[in-house]
Structures are given as structure tokens and as C-alpha cells.
PDB file of C-alpha atoms in Angstrom:
ATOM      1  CA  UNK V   1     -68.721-147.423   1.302  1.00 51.00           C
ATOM      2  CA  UNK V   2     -66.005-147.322  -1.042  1.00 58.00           C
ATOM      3  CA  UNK V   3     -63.847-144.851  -2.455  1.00 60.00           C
ATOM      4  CA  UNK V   4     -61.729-146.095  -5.452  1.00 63.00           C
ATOM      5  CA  UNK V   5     -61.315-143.639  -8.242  1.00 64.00           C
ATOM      6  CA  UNK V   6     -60.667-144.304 -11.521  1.00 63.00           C
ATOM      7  CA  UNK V   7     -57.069-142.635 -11.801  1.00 67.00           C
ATOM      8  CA  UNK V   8     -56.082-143.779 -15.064  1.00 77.00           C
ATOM      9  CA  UNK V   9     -58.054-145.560 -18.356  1.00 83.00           C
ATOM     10  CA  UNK V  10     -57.482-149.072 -18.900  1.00 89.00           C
ATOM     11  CA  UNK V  11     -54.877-150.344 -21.523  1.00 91.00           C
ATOM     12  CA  UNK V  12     -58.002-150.997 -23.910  1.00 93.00           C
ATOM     13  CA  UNK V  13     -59.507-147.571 -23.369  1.00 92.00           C
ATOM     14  CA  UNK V  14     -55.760-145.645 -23.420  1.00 93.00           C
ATOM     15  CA  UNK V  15     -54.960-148.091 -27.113  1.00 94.00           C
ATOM     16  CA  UNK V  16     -58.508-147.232 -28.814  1.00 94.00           C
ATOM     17  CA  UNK V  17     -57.830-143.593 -27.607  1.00 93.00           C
ATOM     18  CA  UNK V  18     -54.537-143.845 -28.936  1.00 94.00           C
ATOM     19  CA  UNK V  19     -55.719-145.103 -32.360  1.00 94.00           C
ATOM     20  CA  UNK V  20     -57.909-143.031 -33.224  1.00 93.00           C
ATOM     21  CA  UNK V  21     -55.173-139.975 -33.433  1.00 92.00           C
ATOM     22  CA  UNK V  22     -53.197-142.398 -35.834  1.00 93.00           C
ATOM     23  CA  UNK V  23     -53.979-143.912 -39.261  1.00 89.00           C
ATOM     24  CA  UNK V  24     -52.081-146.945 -37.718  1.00 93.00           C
ATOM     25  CA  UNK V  25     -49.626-148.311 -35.535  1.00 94.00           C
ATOM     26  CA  UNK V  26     -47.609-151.467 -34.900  1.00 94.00           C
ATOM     27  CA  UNK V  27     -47.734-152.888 -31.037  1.00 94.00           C
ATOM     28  CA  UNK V  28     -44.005-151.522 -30.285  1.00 94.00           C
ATOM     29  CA  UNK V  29     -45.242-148.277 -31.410  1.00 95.00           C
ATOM     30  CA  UNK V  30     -48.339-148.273 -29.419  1.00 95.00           C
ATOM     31  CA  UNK V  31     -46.233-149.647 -26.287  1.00 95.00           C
ATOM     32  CA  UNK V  32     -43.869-147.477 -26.773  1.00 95.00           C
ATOM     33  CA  UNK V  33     -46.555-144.324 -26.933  1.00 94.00           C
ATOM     34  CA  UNK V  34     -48.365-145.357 -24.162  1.00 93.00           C
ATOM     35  CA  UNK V  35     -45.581-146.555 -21.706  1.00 92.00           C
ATOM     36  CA  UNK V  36     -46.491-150.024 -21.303  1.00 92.00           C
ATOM     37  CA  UNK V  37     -44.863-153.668 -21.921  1.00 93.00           C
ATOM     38  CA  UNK V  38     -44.894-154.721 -25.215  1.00 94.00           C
ATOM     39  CA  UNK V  39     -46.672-158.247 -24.049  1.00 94.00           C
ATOM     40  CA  UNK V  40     -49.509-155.607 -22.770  1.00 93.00           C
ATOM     41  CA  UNK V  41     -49.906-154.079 -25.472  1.00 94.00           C
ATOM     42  CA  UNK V  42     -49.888-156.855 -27.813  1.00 95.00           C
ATOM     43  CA  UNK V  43     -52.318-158.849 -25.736  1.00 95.00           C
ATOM     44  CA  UNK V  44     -54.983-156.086 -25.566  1.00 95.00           C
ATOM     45  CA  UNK V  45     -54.884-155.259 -29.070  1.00 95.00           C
ATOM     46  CA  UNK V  46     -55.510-158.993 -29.747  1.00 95.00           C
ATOM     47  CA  UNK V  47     -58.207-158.300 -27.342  1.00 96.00           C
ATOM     48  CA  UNK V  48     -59.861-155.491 -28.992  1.00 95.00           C
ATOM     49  CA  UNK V  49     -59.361-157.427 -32.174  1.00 95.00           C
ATOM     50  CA  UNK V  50     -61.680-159.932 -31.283  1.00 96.00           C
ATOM     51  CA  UNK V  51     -64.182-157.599 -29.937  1.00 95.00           C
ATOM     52  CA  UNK V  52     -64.410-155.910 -33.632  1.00 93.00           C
ATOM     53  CA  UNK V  53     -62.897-152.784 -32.395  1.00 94.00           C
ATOM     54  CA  UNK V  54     -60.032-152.232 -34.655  1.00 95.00           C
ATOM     55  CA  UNK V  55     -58.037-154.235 -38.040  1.00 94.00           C
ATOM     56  CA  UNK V  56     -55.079-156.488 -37.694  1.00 94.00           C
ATOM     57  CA  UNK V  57     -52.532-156.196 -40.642  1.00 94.00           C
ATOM     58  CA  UNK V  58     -49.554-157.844 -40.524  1.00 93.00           C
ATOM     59  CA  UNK V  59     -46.142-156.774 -42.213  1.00 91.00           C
ATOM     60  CA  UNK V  60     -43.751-158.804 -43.330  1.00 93.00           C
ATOM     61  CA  UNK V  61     -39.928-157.143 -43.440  1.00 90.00           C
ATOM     62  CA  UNK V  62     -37.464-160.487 -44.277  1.00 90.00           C
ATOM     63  CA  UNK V  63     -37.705-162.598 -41.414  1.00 91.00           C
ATOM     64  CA  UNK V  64     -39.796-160.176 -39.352  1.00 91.00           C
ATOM     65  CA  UNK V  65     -43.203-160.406 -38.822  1.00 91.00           C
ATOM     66  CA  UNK V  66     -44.849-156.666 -36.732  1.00 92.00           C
ATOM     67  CA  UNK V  67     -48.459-156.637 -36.744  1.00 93.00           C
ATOM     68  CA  UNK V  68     -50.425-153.125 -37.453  1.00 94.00           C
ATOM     69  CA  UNK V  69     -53.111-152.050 -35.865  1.00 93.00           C
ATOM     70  CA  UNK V  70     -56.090-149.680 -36.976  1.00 94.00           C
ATOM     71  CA  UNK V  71     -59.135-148.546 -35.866  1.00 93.00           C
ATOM     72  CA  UNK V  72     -62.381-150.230 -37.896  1.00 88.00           C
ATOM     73  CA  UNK V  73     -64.280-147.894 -40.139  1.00 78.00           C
ATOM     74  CA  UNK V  74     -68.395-148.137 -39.757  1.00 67.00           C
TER      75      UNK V  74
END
């Protein structure tokens, strides 16, 4: 028998959560938020991304590039 718990959500659960208090965040914002690496972040967002849970939109500010996240409208 086993008794693992689920202490805490995953990173996708915790950034959809996240999200859906927000119009929109970049990754280092979400990250940030949410106490996690940056690489986490980003990576999971990418994740969700493909999974056609939320909207990539990327921002260009002279020679750098954030991406902003948002969660998809039905």
C-alpha cells in the first residue's frame, strides 16, 4: 500500500492557476510569482502551449525578445 500525498500542484496546474487571476504574464513574471526557475517555467508554458491551454505572444523591446503568456478564451 502506498501513501504518497499530493502536497503541492504541479508547475502546469500552479501556471494555469496562476493565469487565470491575470490578463497575462511574461515567464519571469510567472517564475517569479510562483517561486520557480525561470527554465521551469518557460518550459511548462511551452508545454501547455502545445496542449492548447493558453496563447503565446511575444514582445519585442530593442534587442529583447520576453514571451507573454495568456490563458485561451473558448
Amino acid at each position: 500500500m502506498s501513501f504518497i500525498t499530493k502536497l503541492k500542484p504541479t508547475p502546469k496546474e500552479a501556471i494555469l492557476k496562476y493565469l487565470e487571476g491575470v490578463e497575462e504574464a511574461s515567464t519571469k513574471k510567472i517564475a517569479k510569482k510562483l517561486g520557480m526557475a525561470w527554465g521551469t517555467a518557460d518550459i511548462n508554458c511551452r508545454i501547455l502551449k502545445s496542449e492548447g491551454k493558453i496563447n503565446k505572444k511575444t514582445h519585442y523591446q530593442g534587442y529583447r525578445k520576453s514571451n507573454i503568456w495568456s490563458l485561451k478564451v473558448d
